Short mmCIF file of C-alpha atoms in Angstrom, two decimals:
data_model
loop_
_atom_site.label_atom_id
_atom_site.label_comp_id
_atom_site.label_asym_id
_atom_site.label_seq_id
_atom_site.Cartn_x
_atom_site.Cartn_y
_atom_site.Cartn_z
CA UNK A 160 0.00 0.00 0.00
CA UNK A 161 1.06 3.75 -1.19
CA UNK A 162 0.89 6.14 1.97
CA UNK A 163 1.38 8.27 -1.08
CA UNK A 164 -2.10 7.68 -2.31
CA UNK A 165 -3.95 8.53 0.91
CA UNK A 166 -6.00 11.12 1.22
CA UNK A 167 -7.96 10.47 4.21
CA UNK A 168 -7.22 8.72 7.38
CA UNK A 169 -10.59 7.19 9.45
CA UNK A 170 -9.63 5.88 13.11
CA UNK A 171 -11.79 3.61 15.00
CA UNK A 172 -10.49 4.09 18.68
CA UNK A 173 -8.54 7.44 17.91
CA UNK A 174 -8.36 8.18 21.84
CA UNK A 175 -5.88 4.91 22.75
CA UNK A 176 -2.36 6.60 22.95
CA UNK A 177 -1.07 4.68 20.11
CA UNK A 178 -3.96 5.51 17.67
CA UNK A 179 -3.68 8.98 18.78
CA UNK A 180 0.48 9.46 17.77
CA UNK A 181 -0.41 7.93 14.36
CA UNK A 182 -3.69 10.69 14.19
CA UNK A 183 -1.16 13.41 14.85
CA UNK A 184 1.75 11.91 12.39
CA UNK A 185 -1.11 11.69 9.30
CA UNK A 186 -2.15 15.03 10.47
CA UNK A 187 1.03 16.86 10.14
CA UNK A 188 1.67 15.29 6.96
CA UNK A 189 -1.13 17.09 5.39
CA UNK A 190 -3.67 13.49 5.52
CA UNK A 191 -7.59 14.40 6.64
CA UNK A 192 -8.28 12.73 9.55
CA UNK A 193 -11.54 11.70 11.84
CA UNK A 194 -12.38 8.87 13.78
CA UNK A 195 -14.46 7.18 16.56
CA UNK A 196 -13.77 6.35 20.46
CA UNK A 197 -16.02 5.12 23.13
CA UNK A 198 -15.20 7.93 25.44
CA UNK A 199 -14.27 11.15 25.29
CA UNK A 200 -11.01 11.46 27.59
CA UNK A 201 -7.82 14.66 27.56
CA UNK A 202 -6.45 13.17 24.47
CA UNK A 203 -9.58 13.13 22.40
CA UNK A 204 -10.01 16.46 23.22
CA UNK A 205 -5.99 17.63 22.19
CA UNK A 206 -6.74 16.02 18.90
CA UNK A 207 -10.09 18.09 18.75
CA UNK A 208 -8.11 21.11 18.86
CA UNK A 209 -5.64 20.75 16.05
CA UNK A 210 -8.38 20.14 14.01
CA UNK A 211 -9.19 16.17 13.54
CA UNK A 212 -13.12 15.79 14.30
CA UNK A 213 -13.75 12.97 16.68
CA UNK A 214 -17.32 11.61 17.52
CA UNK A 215 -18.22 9.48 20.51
CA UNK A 216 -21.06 6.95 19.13
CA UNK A 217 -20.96 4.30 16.96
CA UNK A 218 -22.73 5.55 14.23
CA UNK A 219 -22.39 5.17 10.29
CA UNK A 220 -24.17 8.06 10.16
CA UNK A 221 -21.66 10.09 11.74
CA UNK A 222 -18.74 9.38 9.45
CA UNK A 223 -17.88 12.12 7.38
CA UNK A 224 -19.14 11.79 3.71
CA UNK A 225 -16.11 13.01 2.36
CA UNK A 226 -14.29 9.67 3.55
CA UNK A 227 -16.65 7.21 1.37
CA UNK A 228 -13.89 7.37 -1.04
CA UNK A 229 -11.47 4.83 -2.55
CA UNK A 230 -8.07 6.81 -1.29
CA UNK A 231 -9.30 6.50 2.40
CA UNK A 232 -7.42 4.33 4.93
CA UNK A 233 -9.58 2.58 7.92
CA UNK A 234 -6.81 1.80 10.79
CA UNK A 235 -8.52 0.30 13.89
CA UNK A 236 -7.38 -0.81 17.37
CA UNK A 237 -7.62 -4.55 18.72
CA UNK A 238 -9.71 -2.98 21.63
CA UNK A 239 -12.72 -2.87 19.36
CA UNK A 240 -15.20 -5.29 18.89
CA UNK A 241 -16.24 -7.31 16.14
CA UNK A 242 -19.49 -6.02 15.95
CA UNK A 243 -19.17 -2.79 15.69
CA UNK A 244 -21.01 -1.16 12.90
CA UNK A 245 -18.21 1.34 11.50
CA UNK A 246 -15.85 -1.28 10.97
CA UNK A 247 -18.22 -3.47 9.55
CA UNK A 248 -19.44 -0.68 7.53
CA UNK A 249 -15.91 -0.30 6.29
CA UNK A 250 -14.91 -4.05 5.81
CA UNK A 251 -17.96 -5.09 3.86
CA UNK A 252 -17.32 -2.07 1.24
CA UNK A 253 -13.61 -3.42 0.83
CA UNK A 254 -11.97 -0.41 2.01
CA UNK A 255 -8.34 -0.56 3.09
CA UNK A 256 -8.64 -1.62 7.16
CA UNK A 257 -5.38 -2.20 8.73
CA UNK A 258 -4.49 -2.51 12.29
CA UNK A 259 -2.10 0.18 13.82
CA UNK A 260 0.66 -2.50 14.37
CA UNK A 261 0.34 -2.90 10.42
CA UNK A 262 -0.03 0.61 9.27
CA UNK A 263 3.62 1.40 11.60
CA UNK A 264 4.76 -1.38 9.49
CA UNK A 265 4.44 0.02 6.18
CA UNK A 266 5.58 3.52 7.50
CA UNK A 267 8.95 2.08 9.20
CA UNK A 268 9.58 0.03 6.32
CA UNK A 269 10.25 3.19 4.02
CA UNK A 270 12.34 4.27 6.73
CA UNK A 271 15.45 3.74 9.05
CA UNK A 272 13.61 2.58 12.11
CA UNK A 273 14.59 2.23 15.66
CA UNK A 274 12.32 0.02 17.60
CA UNK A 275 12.36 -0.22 21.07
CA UNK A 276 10.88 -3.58 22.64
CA UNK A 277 10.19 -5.40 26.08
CA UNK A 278 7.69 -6.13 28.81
CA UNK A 279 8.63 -2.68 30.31
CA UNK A 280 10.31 0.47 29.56
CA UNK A 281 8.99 0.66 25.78
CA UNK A 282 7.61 3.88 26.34
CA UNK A 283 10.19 6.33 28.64
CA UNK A 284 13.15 4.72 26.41
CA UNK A 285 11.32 5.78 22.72
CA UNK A 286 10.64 9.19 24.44
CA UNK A 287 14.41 9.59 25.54
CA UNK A 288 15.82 8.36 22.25
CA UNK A 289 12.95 10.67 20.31
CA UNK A 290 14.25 13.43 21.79
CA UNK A 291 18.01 12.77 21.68
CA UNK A 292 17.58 12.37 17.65
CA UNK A 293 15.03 15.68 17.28
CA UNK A 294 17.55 17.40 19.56
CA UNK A 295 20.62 16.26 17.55
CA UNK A 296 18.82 17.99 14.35
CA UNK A 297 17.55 14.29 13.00
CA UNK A 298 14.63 14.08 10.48
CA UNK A 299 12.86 12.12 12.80
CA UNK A 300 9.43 10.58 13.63
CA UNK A 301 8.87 9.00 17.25
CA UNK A 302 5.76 7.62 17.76
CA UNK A 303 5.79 7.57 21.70
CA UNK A 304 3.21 5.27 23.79
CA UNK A 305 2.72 8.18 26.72
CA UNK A 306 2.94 11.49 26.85
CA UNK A 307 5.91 13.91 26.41
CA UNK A 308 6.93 16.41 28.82
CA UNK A 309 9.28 18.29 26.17
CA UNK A 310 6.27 18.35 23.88
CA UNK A 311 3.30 17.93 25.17
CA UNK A 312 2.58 14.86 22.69
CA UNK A 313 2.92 11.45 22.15
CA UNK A 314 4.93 12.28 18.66
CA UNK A 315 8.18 13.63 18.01
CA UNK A 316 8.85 15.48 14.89
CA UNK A 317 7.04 14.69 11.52
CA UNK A 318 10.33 13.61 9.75
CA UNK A 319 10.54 11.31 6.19
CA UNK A 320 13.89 9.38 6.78
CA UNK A 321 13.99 8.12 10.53
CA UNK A 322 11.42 6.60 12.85
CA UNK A 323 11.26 5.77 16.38
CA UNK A 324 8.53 3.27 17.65
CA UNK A 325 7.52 1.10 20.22
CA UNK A 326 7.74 -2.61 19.40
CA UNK A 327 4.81 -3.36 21.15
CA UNK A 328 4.42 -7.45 22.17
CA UNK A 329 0.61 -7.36 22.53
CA UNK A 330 -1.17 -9.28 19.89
CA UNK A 331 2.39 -9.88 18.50
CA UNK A 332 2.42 -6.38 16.86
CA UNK A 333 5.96 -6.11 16.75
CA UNK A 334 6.67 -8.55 14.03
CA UNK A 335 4.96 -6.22 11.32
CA UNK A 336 7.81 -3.57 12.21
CA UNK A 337 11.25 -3.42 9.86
CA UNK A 338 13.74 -2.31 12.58
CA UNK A 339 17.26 -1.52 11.55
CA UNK A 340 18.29 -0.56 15.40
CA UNK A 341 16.66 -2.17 18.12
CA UNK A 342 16.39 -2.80 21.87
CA UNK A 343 15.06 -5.55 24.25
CA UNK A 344 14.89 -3.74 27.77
CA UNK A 345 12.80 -6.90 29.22
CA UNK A 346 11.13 -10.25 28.61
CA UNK A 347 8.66 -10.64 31.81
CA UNK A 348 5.54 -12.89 31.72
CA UNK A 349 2.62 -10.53 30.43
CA UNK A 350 -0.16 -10.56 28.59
CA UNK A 351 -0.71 -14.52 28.92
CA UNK A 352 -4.31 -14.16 27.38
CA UNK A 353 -2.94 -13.79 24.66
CA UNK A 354 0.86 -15.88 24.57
CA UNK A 355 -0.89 -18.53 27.18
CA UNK A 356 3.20 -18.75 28.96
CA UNK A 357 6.11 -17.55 29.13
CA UNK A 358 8.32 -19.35 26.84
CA UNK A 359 5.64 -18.42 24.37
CA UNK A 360 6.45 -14.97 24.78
CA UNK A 361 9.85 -15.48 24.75
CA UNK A 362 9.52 -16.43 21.51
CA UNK A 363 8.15 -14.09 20.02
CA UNK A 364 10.41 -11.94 21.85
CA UNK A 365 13.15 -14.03 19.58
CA UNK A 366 11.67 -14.21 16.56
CA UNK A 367 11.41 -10.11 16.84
CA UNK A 368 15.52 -9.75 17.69
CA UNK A 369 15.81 -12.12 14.45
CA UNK A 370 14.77 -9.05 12.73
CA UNK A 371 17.42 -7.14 13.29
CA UNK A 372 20.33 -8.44 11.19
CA UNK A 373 23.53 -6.96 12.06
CA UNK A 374 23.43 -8.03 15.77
CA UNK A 375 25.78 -4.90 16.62
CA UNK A 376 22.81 -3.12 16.39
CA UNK A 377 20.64 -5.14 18.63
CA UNK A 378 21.04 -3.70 22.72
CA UNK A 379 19.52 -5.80 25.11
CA UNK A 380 19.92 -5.72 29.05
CA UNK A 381 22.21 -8.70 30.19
CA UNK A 382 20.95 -11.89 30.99
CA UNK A 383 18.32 -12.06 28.16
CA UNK A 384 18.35 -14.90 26.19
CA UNK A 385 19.11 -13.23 22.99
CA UNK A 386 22.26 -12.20 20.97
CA UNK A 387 23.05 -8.49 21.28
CA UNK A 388 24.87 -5.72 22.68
CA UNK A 389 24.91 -5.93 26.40
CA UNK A 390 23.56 -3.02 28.60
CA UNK A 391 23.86 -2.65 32.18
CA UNK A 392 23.71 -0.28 35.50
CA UNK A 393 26.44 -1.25 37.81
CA UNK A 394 28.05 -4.39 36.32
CA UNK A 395 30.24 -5.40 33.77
CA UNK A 396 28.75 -4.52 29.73
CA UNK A 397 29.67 -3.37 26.46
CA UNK A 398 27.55 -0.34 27.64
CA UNK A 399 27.47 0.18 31.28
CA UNK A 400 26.11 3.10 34.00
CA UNK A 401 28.87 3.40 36.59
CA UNK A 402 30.05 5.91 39.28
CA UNK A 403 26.34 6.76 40.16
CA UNK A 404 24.90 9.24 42.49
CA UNK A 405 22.63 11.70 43.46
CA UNK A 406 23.18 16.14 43.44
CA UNK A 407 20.33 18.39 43.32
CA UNK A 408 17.64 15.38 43.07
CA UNK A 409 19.15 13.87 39.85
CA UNK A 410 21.15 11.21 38.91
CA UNK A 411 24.40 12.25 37.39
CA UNK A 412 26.42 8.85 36.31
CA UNK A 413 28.97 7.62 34.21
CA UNK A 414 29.21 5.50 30.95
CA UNK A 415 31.26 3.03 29.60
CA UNK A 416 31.16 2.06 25.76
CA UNK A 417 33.14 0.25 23.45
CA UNK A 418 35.22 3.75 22.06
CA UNK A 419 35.34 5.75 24.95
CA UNK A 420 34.30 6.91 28.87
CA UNK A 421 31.63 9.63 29.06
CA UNK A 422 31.71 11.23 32.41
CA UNK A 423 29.58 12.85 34.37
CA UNK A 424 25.93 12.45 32.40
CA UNK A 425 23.17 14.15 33.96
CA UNK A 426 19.40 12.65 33.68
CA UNK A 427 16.53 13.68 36.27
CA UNK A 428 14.16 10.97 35.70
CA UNK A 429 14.38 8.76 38.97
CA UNK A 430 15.05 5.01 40.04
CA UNK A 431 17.22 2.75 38.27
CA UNK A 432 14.72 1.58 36.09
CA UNK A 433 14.84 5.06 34.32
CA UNK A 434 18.92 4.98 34.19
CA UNK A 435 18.46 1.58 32.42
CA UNK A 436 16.13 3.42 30.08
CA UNK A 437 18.66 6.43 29.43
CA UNK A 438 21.88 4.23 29.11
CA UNK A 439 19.23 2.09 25.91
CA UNK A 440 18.49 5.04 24.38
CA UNK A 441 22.29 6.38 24.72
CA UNK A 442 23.64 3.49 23.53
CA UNK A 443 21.42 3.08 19.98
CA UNK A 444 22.34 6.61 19.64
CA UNK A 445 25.90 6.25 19.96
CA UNK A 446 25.70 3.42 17.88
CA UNK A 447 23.50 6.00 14.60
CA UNK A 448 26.56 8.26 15.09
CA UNK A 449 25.11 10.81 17.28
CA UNK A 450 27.69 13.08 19.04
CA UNK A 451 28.47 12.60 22.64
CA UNK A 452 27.76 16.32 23.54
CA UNK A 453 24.09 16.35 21.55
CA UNK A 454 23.54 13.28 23.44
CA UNK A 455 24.57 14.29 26.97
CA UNK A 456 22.62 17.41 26.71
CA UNK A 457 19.27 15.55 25.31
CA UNK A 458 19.45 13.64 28.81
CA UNK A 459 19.95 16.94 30.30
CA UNK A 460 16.90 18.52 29.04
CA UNK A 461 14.22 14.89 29.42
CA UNK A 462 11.61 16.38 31.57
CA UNK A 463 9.92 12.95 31.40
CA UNK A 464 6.61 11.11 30.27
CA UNK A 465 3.30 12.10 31.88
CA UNK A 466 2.54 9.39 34.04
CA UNK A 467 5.62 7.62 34.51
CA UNK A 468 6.89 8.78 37.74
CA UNK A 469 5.03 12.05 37.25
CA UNK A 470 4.99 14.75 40.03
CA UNK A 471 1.45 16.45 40.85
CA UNK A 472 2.60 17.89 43.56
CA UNK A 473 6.30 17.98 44.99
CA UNK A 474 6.48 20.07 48.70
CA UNK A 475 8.18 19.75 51.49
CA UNK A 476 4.76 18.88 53.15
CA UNK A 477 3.25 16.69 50.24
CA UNK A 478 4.47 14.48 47.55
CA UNK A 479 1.86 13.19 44.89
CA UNK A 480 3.37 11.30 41.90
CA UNK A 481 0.82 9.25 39.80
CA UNK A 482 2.60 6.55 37.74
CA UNK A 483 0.93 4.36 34.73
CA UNK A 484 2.31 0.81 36.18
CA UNK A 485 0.75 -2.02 35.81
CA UNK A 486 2.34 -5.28 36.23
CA UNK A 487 4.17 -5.97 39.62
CA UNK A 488 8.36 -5.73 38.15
CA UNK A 489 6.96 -2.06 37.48
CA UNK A 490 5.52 -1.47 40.54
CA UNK A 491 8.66 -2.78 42.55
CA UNK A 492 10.30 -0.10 40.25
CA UNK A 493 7.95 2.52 41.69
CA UNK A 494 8.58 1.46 44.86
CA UNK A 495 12.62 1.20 44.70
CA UNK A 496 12.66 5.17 43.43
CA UNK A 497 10.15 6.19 45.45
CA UNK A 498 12.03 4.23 48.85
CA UNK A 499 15.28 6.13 47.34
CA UNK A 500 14.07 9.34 47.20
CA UNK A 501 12.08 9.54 50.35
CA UNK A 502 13.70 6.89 52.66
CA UNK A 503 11.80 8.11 56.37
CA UNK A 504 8.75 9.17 54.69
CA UNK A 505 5.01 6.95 54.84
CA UNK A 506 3.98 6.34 51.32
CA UNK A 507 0.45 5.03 50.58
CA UNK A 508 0.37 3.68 47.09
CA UNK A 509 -3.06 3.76 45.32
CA UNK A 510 -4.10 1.10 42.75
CA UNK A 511 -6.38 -0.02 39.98
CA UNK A 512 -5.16 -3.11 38.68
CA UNK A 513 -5.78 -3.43 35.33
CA UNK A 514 -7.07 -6.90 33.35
CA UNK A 515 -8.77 -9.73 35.11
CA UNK A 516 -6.36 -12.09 33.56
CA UNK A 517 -3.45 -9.90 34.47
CA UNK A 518 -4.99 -9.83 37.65
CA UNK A 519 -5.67 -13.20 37.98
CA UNK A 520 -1.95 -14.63 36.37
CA UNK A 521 -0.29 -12.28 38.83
CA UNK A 522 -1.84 -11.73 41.84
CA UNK A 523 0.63 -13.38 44.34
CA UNK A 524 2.99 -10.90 42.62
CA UNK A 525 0.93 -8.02 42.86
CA UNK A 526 -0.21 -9.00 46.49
CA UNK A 527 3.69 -9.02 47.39
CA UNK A 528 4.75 -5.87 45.62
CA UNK A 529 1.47 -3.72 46.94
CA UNK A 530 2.74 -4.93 50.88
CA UNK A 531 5.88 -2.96 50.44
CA UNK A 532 4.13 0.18 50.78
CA UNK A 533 3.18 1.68 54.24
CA UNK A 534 -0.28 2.11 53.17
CA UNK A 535 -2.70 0.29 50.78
CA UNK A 536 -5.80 1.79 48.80
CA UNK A 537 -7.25 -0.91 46.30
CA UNK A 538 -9.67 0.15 43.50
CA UNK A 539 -12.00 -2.62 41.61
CA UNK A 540 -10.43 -3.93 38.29
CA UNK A 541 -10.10 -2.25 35.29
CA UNK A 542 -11.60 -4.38 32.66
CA UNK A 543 -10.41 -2.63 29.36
CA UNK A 544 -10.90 -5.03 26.40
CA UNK A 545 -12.40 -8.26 28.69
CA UNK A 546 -15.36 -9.24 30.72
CA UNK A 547 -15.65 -10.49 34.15
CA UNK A 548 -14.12 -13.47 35.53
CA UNK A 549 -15.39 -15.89 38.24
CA UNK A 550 -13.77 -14.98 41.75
CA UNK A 551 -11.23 -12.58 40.26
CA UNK A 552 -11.83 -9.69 42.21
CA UNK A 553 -10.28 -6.95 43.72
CA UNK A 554 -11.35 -8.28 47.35
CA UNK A 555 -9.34 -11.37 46.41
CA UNK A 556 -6.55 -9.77 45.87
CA UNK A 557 -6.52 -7.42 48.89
CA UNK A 558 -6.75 -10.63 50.99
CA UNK A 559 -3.56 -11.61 49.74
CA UNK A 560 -1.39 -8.36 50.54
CA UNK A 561 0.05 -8.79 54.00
CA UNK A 562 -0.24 -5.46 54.93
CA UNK A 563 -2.38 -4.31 58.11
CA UNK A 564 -3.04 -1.19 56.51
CA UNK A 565 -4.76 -1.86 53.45
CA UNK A 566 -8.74 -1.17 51.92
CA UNK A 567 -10.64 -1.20 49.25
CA UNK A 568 -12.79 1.36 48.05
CA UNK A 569 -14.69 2.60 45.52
CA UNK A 570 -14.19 5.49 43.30
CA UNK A 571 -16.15 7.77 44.94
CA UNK A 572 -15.33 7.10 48.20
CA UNK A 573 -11.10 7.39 46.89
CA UNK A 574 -10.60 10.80 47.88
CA UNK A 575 -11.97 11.21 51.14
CA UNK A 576 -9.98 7.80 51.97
CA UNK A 577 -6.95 9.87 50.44
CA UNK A 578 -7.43 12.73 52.67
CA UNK A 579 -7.84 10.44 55.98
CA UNK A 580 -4.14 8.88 55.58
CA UNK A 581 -1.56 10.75 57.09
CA UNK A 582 0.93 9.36 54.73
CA UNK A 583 3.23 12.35 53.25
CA UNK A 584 4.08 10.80 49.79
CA UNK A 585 1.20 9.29 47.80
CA UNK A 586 1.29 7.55 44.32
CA UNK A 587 -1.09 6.21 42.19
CA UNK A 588 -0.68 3.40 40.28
CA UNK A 589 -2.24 1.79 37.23
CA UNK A 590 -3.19 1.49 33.56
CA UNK A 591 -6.88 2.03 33.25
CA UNK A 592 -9.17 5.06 33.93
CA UNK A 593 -7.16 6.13 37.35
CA UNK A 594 -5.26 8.70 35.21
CA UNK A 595 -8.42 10.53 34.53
CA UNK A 596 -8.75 10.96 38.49
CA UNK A 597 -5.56 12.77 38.82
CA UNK A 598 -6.22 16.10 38.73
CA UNK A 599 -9.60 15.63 40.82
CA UNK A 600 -6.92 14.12 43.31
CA UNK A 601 -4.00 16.72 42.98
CA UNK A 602 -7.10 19.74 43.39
CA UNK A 603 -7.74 17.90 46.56
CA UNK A 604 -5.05 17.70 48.37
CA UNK A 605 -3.61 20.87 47.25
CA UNK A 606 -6.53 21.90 49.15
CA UNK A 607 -5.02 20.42 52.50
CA UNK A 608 -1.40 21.95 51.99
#
């Protein structure tokens, strides 16, 4: 298919975050765009303003006339059903439907493409390396999966001759990509509804590095079963974070490559999950030829990814940070820069797990990473894309955290549980609707300060 050729651009599920970089990208490249989504949410309403038209109902009736055309492209996301009448409407007339896994596909294939893959850490490392390339003056394209600080988007630049893009292992999207750099920053267990184990997604893991030719160009963290560059914080790699520690309430580090040492790196994103990130997205950088000095100053300058480690409110009374994890290695993360940054302070942690099968495949995990916090506040499951399943609750899980000081409550009865903790650092945690309680929760106890 001819990108070439396109003249309009129809989303069904425009508001995910993934849809909603590729909206912007077709936008700025002169395509018309429109599309559906269930729910109207802070990114639906950002792509309202620069001009895409977005309606909330599932109505033929409501797409635009103009698209009934031969030159429009239909891209949908797996979340919707197979009912629903737009994408029926669109499938039965044999117009061009592609999923957004397969329409980054054809765009990274006429490109050089970076692709950044793993469990975790997709999403801060593409924003990082985004902005080191756009920085260093690189026609560049990053299609990021959250939320950048620096830009206020979740896309980079609108360049022709490089892309960034997450390599995303859900549904086994990443294999439509045609990555010429690439990373693996980690091969947990997730999303066994759809991979059923974890050698299954190891796999697939595999068959993605395969990709990647020249193997020089492949950066994985150490101990993954895969060929590749080694990267590490603290121990022995080709590419390795040494000499670390904290002034002013950053991390300012070391790095060891192949060609030389580059000293004294500064990068104010916290925990060492984040450092692992930086020294990825340094290291594929290094590796495209980008100059030390462009680089160290791009780490300089992250300001971050909206919920990932996000500060709402950052006193010497109060700390709120609201983070989008949602598997248990990323809330041990949390918890590990959040234990490092305020070592004698109570921190409740708030969470909405997301998935019933998550849920269910992980609970002794999540049960055991929730109980390191001083505090506990449980919201009901998020079901995004699935239905109900038999016993798998959020009351089952909260009897499995051993901590005394743990509930669960509903949504409307979150804040006023909020304000009756005396904890002094609170975070919230998870992937579903929680982020759209934020600010209602920062307004709140900015009232109390």
């Amino acid at each position: 298919m001819n990108l070439n050729q396109i003249h309009n651009v129809y989303f069904i599920g425009i508001g995910g975050i993934g849809m909603s970089a590729l909206a912007r990208y077709f936008k700025a490249i002169g395509k018309n765009v429109s599309g559906y989504d269930k729910t109207e949410t802070q990114l639906t309403k950002e792509l309202q303003q620069i001009g895409i038209a977005i309606h909330f109902e599932d109505s033929i009736d409501l797409i635009p006339t103009d698209y009934y055309v031969e030159n429009t492209l239909v891209i949908i996301t797996p979340a919707v059903p197979v009912h629903h009448s737009e994408w029926n409407y669109f499938i039965e007339r044999d117009f061009e439907v592609k999923k957004r896994a397969e329409v980054l596909g054809i765009i990274t294939k006429d490109t050089f493409c970076f692709a950044v893959s793993g469990t975790h850490g997709k999403t801060t490392t593409s924003g990082i390396l985004g902005h080191i390339l756009f920085e260093s003056g690189v026609d560049v394209t990053a299609f990021v999966g959250g939320i950048v600080e620096n830009y206020n988007s979740n896309l980079i630049g609108s360049g022709k001759t490089v892309t960034v893009v997450e390599a995303d292992e859900f549904d086994r999207s990443f294999l439509h990509l045609h990555p010429n750099i690439a990373c693996v920053t980690s091969m947990d267990a997730d999303h066994l509804d759809i991979y059923g184990d974890k050698s299954t997604i190891e796999a697939s893991f595999v068959e993605f590095a395969d990709k990647v030719e020249d193997k020089s160009k492949l950066f994985i963290t150490k101990y993954l079963p895969i060929q590749g560059v080694t990267c590490a914080v603290n121990e022995d790699a080709v590419f390795s974070a040494i000499n670390i520690r904290i002034a002013n309430s950053q991390y300012v580090f070391d790095v060891k490559t192949p060609s030389e040492t580059i000293k004294n790196l500064e990068f104010g994103l916290p925990g060492k999950h984040n450092l692992m990130n930086a020294l990825m997205a340094l290291a594929m950088a290094k590796t495209f030829g980008i100059p030390t000095e462009d680089i160290a100053n791009a780490l300089r300058s992250f300001k971050g990814i909206k919920r990932r480690f996000s500060y709402q409110i950052k006193t010497e009374k109060l700390v709120y940070i609201d983070d989008y994890a949602h598997h248990p290695t990323e809330i041990n993360a949390v918890h590990q820069a959040v234990r490092e940054l305020y070592p004698n302070k109570k921190i409740l942690a708030i969470f909405q797990p997301h998935l019933f099968s998550r849920t269910r495949d992980f609970a002794d995990d999540f049960a055991q990473s929730l109980a390191s916090f001083d505090e506990v506040i449980l919201l009901d499951i998020y079901p995004a894309r699935e239905l109900p399943m038999e016993r798998i609750t959020s009351t089952w899980l909260l009897k499995k955290i051993e901590n005394k000081h743990k509930k669960l409550v509903s949504k409307t009865e979150l804040i006023p549980s909020i304000l009756e903790s005396d904890a002094t650092v609170i975070v919230t945690i998870g992937a579903g609707d929680i982020g759209e309680m934020v600010t209602t929760i920062k307004n709140a106890l900015n009232e109390t300060i």
